[in-house]
Short mmCIF file of C-alpha atoms in Angstrom, two decimals:
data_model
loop_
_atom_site.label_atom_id
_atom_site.label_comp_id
_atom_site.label_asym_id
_atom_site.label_seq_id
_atom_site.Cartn_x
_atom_site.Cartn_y
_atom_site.Cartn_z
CA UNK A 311 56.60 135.91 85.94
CA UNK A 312 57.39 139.17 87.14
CA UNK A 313 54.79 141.84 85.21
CA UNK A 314 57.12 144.68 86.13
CA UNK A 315 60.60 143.12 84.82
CA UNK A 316 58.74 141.99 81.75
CA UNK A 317 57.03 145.28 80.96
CA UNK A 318 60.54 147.12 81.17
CA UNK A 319 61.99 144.64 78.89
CA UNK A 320 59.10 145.55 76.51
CA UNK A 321 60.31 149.39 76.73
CA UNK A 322 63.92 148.33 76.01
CA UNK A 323 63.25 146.47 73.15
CA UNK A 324 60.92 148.22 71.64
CA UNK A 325 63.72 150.33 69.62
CA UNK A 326 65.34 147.40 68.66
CA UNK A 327 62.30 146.26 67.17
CA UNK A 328 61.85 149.66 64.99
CA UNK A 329 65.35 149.18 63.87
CA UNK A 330 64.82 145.66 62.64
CA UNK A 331 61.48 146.44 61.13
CA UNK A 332 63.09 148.40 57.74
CA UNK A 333 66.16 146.24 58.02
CA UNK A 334 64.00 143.09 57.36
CA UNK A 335 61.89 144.88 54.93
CA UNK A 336 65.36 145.07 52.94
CA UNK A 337 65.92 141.22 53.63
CA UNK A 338 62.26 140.30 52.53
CA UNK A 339 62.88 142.24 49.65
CA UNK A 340 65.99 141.36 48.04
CA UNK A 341 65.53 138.06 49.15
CA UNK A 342 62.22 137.74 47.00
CA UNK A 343 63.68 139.96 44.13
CA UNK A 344 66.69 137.40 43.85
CA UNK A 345 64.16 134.36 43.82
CA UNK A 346 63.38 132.73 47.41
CA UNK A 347 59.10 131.94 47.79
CA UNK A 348 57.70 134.06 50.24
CA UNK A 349 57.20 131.47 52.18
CA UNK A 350 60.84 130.38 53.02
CA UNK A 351 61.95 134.30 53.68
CA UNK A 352 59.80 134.78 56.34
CA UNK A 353 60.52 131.66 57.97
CA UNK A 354 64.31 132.30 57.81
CA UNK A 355 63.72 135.64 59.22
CA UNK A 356 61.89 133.77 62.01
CA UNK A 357 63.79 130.97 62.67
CA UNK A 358 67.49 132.39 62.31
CA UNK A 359 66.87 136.15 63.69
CA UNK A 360 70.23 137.08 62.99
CA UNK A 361 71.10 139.56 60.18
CA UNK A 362 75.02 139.08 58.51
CA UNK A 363 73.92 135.37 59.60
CA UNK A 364 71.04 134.91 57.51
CA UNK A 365 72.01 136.73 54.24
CA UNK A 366 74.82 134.69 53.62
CA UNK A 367 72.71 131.76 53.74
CA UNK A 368 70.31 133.00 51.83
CA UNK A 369 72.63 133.83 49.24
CA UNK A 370 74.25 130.34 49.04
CA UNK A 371 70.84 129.14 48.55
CA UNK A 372 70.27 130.80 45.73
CA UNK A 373 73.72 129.57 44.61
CA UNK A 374 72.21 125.83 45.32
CA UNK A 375 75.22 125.80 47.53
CA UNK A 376 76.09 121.98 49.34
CA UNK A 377 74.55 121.82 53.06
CA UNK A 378 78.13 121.56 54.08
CA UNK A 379 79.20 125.00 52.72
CA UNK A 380 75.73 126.20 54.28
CA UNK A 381 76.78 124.62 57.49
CA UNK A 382 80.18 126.37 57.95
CA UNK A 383 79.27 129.47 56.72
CA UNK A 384 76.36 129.81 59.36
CA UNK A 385 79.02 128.52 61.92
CA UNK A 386 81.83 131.13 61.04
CA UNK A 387 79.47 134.24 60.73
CA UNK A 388 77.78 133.79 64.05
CA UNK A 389 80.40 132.17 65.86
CA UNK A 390 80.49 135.77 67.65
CA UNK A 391 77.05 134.93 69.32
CA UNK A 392 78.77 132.08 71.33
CA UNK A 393 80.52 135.40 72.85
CA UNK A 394 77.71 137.10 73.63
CA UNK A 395 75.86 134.36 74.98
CA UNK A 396 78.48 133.27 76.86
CA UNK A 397 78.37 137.45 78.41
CA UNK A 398 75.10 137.17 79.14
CA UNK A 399 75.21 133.61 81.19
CA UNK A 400 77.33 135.28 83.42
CA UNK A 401 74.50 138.12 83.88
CA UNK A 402 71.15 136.36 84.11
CA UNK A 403 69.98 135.74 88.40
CA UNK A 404 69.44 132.78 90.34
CA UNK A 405 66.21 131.57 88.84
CA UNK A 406 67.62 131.12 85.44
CA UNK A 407 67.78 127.48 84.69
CA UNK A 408 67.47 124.95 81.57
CA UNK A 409 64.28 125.64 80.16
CA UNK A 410 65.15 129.57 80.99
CA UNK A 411 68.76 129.35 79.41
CA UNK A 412 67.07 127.32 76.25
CA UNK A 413 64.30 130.11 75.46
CA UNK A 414 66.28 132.88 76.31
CA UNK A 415 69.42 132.17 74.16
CA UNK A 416 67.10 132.13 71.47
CA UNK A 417 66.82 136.00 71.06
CA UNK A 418 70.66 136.74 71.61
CA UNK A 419 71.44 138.98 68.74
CA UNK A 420 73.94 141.73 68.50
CA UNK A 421 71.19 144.62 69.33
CA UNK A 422 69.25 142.34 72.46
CA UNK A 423 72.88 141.91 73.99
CA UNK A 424 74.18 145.44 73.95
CA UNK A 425 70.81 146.25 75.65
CA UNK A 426 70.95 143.35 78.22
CA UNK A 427 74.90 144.39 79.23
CA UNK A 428 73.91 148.15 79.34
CA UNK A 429 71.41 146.69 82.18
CA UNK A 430 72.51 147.77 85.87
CA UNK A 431 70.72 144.82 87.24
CA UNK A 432 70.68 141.27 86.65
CA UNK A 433 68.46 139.67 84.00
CA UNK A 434 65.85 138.21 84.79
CA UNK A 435 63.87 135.62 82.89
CA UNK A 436 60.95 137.89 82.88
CA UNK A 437 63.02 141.05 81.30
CA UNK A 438 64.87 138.86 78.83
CA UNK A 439 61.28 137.64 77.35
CA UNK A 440 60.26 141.19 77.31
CA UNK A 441 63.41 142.29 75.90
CA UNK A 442 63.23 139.44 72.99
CA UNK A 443 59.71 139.35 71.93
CA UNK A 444 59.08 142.70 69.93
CA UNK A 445 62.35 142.58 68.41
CA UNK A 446 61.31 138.96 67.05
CA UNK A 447 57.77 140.67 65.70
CA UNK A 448 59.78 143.38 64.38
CA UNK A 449 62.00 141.03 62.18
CA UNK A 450 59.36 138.74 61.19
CA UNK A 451 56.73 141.59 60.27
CA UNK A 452 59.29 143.38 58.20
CA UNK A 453 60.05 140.58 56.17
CA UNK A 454 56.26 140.05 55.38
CA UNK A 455 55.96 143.58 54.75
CA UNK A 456 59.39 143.52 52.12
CA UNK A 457 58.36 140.00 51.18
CA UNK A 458 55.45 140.85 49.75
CA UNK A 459 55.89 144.42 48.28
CA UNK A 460 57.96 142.72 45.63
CA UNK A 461 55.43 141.33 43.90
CA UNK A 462 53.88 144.91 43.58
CA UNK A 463 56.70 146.72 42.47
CA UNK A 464 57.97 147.04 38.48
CA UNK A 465 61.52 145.30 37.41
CA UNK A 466 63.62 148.24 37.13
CA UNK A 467 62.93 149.21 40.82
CA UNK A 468 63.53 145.38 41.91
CA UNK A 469 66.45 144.97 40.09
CA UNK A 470 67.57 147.97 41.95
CA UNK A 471 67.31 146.53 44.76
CA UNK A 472 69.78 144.07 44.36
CA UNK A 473 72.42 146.03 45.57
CA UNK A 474 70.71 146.88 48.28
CA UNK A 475 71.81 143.71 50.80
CA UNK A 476 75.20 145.04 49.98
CA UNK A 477 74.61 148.38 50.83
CA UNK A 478 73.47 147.09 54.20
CA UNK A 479 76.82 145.16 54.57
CA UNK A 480 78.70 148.16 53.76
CA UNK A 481 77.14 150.05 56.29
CA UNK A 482 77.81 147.75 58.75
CA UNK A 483 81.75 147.64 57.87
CA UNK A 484 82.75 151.71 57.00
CA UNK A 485 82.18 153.21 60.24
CA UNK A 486 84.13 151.12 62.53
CA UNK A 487 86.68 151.33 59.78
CA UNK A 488 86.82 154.55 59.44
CA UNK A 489 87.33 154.53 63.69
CA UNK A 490 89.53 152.39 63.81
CA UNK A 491 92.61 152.00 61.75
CA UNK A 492 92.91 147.73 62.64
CA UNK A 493 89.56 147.18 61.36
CA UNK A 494 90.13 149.08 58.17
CA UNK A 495 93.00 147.16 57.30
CA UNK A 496 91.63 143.40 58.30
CA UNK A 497 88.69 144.63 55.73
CA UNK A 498 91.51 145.83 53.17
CA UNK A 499 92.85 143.05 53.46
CA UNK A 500 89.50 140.88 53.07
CA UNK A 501 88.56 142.59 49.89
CA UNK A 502 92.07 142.19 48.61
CA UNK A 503 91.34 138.01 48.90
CA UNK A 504 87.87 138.04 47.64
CA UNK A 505 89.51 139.46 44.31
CA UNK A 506 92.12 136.93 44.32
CA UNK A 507 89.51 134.10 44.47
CA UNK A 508 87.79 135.46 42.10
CA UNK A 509 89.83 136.45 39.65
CA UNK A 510 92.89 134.13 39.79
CA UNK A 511 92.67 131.12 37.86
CA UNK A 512 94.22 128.71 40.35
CA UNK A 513 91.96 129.83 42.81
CA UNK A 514 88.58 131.00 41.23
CA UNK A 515 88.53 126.68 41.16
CA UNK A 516 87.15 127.22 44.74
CA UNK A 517 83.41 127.89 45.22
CA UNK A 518 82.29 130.89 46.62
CA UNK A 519 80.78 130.30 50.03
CA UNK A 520 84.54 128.00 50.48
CA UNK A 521 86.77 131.09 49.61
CA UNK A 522 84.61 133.47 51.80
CA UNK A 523 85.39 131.02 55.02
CA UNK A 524 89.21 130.75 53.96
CA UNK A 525 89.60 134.65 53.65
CA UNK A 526 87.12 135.16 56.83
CA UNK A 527 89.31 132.58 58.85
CA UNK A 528 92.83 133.68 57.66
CA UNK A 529 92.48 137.25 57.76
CA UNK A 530 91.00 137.26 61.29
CA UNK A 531 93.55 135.17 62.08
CA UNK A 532 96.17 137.57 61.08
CA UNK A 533 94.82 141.33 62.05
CA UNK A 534 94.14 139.20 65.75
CA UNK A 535 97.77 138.41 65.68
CA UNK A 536 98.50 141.72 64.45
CA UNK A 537 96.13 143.75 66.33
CA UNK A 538 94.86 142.44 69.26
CA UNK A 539 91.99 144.52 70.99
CA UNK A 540 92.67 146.25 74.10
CA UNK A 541 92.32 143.97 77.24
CA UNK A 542 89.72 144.41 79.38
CA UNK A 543 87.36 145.72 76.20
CA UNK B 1056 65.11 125.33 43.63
CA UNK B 1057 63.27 122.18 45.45
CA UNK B 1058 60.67 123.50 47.99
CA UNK B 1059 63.01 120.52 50.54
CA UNK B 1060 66.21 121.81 49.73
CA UNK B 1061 65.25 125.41 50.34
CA UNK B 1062 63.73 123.46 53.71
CA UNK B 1063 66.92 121.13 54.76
CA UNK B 1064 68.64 124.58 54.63
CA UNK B 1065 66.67 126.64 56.70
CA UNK B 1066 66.42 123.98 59.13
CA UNK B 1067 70.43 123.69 59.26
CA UNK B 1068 70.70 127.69 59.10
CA UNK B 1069 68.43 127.65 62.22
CA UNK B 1070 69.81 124.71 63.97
CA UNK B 1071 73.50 126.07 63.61
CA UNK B 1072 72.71 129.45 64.98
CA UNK B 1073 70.63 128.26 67.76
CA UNK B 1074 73.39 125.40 68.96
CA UNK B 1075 75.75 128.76 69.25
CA UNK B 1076 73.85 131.14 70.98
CA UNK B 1077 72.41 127.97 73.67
CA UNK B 1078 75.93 126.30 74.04
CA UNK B 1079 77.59 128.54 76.31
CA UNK B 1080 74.34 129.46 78.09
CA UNK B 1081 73.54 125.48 78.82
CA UNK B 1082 78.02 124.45 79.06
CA UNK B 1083 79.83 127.41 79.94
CA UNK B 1084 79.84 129.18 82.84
CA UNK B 1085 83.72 130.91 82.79
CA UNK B 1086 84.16 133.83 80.77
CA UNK B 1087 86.75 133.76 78.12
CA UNK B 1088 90.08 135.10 79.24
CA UNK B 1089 92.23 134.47 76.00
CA UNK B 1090 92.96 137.67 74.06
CA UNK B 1091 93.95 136.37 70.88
CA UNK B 1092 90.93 134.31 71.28
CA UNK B 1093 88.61 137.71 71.89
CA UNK B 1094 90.50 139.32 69.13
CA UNK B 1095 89.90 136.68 66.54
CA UNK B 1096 86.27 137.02 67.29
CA UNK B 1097 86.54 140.64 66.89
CA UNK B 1098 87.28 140.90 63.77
CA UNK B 1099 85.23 138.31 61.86
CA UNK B 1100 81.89 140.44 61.07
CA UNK B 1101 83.88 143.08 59.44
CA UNK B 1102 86.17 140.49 57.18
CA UNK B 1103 83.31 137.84 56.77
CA UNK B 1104 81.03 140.99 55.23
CA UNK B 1105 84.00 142.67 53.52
CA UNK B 1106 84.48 139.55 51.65
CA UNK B 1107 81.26 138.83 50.88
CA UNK B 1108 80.36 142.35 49.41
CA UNK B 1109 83.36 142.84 46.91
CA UNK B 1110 84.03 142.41 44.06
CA UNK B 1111 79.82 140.51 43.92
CA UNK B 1112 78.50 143.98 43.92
CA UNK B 1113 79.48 144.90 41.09
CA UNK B 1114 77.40 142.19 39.50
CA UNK B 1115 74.47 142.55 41.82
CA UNK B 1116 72.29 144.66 39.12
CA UNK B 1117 71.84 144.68 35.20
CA UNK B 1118 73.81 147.83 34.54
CA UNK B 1119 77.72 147.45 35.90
CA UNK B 1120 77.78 151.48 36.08
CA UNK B 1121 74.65 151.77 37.96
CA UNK B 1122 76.52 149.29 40.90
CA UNK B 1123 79.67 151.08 40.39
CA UNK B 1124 77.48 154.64 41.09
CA UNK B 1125 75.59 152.48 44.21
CA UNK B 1126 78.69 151.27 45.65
CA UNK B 1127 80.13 154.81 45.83
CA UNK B 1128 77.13 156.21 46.87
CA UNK B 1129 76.75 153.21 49.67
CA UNK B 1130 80.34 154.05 51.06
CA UNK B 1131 79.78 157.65 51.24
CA UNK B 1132 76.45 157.19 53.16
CA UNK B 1133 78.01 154.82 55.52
CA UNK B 1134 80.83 157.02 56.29
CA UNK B 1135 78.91 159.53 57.17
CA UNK B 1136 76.89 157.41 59.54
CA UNK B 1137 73.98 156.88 57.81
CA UNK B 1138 71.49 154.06 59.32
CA UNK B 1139 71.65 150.40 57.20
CA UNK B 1140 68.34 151.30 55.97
CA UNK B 1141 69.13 154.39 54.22
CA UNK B 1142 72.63 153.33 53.04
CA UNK B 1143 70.61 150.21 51.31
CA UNK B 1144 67.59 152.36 50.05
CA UNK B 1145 70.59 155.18 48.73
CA UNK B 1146 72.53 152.59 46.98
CA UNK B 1147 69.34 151.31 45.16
CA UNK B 1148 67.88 154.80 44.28
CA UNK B 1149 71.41 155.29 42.66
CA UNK B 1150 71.32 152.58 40.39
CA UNK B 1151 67.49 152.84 39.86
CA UNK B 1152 68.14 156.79 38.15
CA UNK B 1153 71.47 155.60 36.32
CA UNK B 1154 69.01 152.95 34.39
CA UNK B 1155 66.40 155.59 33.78
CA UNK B 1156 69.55 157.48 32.36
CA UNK B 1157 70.13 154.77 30.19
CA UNK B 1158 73.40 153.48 31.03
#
C-alpha cells in the first residue's frame, strides 16, 4: 500500500463523489416514490454502482419483469463497461494481479474511468482504491439520503418526482446530440421505435424491457454502420 | 412485490454488471481494434436511454400536461448544459406548479 498513490486517488475522486451524491439522491428518490423498500434501493445503489445500468433495472422491477428480461437488459446497457475495463487493463502497473484486477474492476464506472485515463502515470492498485472508494460512499449515501426523504415529503411533490429519472436520462442524451449530428439521429431514430412498440398493435404484443433491447441493438447497429466514430478516438 | 424477487434481481443486476467490468480485466489483455465494433458500443447509452425515456414520460406523473411542460422544460435545461441534477429537479418543479395550477 502506497499512502501517497492512495491519498491522490482520494483527491481525484473526491469530485466524482459530489457528483454522484445528488444524482443518487434522485435514484433513492424516485425509486422509493415509484414503490421499491428502502432497503433494496440502497443496496442496488451499492451493489450495481452504475447509473443508466441500474434504473433500468429498477424500473423492470417495478414492472415484475422475468429475470431473463432483467438479465439482458443489465447486459446491453453496460456492455460499454467491458470497454472501459478492458482501457484500463491495459493501464494498471506490474503489481496488478487477480485479487487486484477483481477489486478494482469493481469501481469502473463511466466518471472513475475518464479520471483513471486522464492519469499521466500508470495505476496503481493503491490510486485505483483511492480513486473508487468515495465515489462508492457518495452513491450509497445519496441514496440513503433520497431514500429516505420520501417518506417525509407530501404526494404532490413525490409524484413530481416521477419524471425526474427521465429528466436525468435526458440530460445525459441532448448534449452530445446537440454536438454531434450522428448521435442525434441514432436517438431520432430510437425514439421513433419506442413509439412503434408502443403504439402499433402488432408490436405493442412485445413487453417493454424486450422492445427496448430490440430498438437498443438495431439502431446501434445501424448509426455504427452508418456512422462509424473517427479511428483512433 | 416479494421481498426474494426484489432480491434474485438485485443479485442478477449486480452479478451481470460485475462479470462485465472483471472480464476483460481477468481475460483480455489486447485492446479492441475493430471499428464497427467501437462504434456499436458508442452509440448504445444514447439509444438504450432514448428509448427508454419516450414516449414513458409522458405517463410518468398524474397530470399528462404537467409531463408534457417537464419534458420541455428537461430538454431545454439539458441543451443548455445543465448538470443531471438540475435538469431532474427542473423537470419535477415543472410539473409540481402545473398541478398547483390545476391542470
Amino acid at each position: 500500500m502506497n499512502k501517497q498513490e492512495f491519498k491522490e486517488g482520494i483527491r481525484d475522486g473526491f469530485p466524482i463523489c459530489l457528483g454522484y451524491i445528488s444524482v443518487s439522491m434522485a435514484f433513492g428518490l424516485t425509486a422509493v416514490k415509484s414503490g421499491m423498500p428502502i432497503w433494496s434501493a440502497i443496496l442496488i445503489s451499492l451493489t450495481n454502482l452504475t447509473s443508466a445500468g441500474q434504473f433500468a433495472g429498477t424500473n423492470l422491477l417495478l414492472a415484475q419483469s422475468s429475470y431473463m428480461e432483467l438479465i439482458i437488459t443489465t447486459f446491453i446497457i453496460n456492455i460499454r463497461y467491458f470497454l472501459m475495463s478492458l482501457s484500463v487493463s491495459q493501464k494498471v502497473d506490474k503489481e496488478f494481479g487477480l485479487k487486484e484486477r477483481l477489486i478494482a474492476s469493481f469501481g469502473v464506472t463511466d466518471e472513475v474511468f475518464a479520471v483513471s485515463m486522464q492519469r499521466r502515470s500508470e495505476l496503481t492498485f493503491s490510486y485505483m482504491l483511492g480513486l473508487i472508494l468515495t465515489p462508492i460512499l457518495g452513491w450509497t449515501g445519496g441514496t440513503i439520503i433520497g431514500a429516505v426523504a420520501t417518506s417525509l415529503l407530501p404526494a404532490s411533490l413525490t409524484d413530481a418526482m416521477g419524471i425526474a429519472l427521465y429528466g436525468m436520462f435526458i440530460a445525459i442524451i441532448v448534449p452530445p446530440a446537440r454536438e454531434n449530428r450522428s448521435v442525434l439521429i441514432a436517438v431520432i431514430l430510437a425514439i421513433a421505435a419506442s413509439y412503434a412498440f408502443t403504439y402499433l398493435p402488432f408490436l405493442s404484443v412485445v413487453s417493454g424491457g424486450w422492445s427496448v433491447i430490440i430498438i437498443t441493438v438495431v439502431v446501434s447497429a445501424f448509426a455504427a454502420w452508418l456512422f462509424p466514430i473517427p479511428e483512433e478516438q | 412485490m416479494s421481498p426474494f424477487y426484489i432480491l434474485g434481481g438485485i443479485a442478477i443486476m449486480a452479478l451481470m454488471t460485475y462479470i462485465i467490468r472483471v472480464s476483460p480485466m481477468v481475460i483480455f489483455q489486447k485492446k479492441i481494434e475493430n471499428n464497427r465494433i467501437k462504434s456499436f458500443l458508442y452509440y448504445i447509452p444514447y439509444t438504450v436511454l432514448a428509448a427508454m425515456t419516450f414516449p414513458a414520460i409522458f405517463s410518468s406523473t398524474a397530470s399528462q400536461a404537467g409531463a408534457v411542460a417537464g419534458c420541455v422544460v428537461a430538454v431545454l435545461l439539458a441543451y443548455f448544459k445543465r448538470g443531471l441534477l438540475v435538469v431532474a429537479l427542473g423537470a419535477a418543479a415543472t410539473v409540481f406548479f402545473v398541478s398547483m395550477l390545476g391542470f
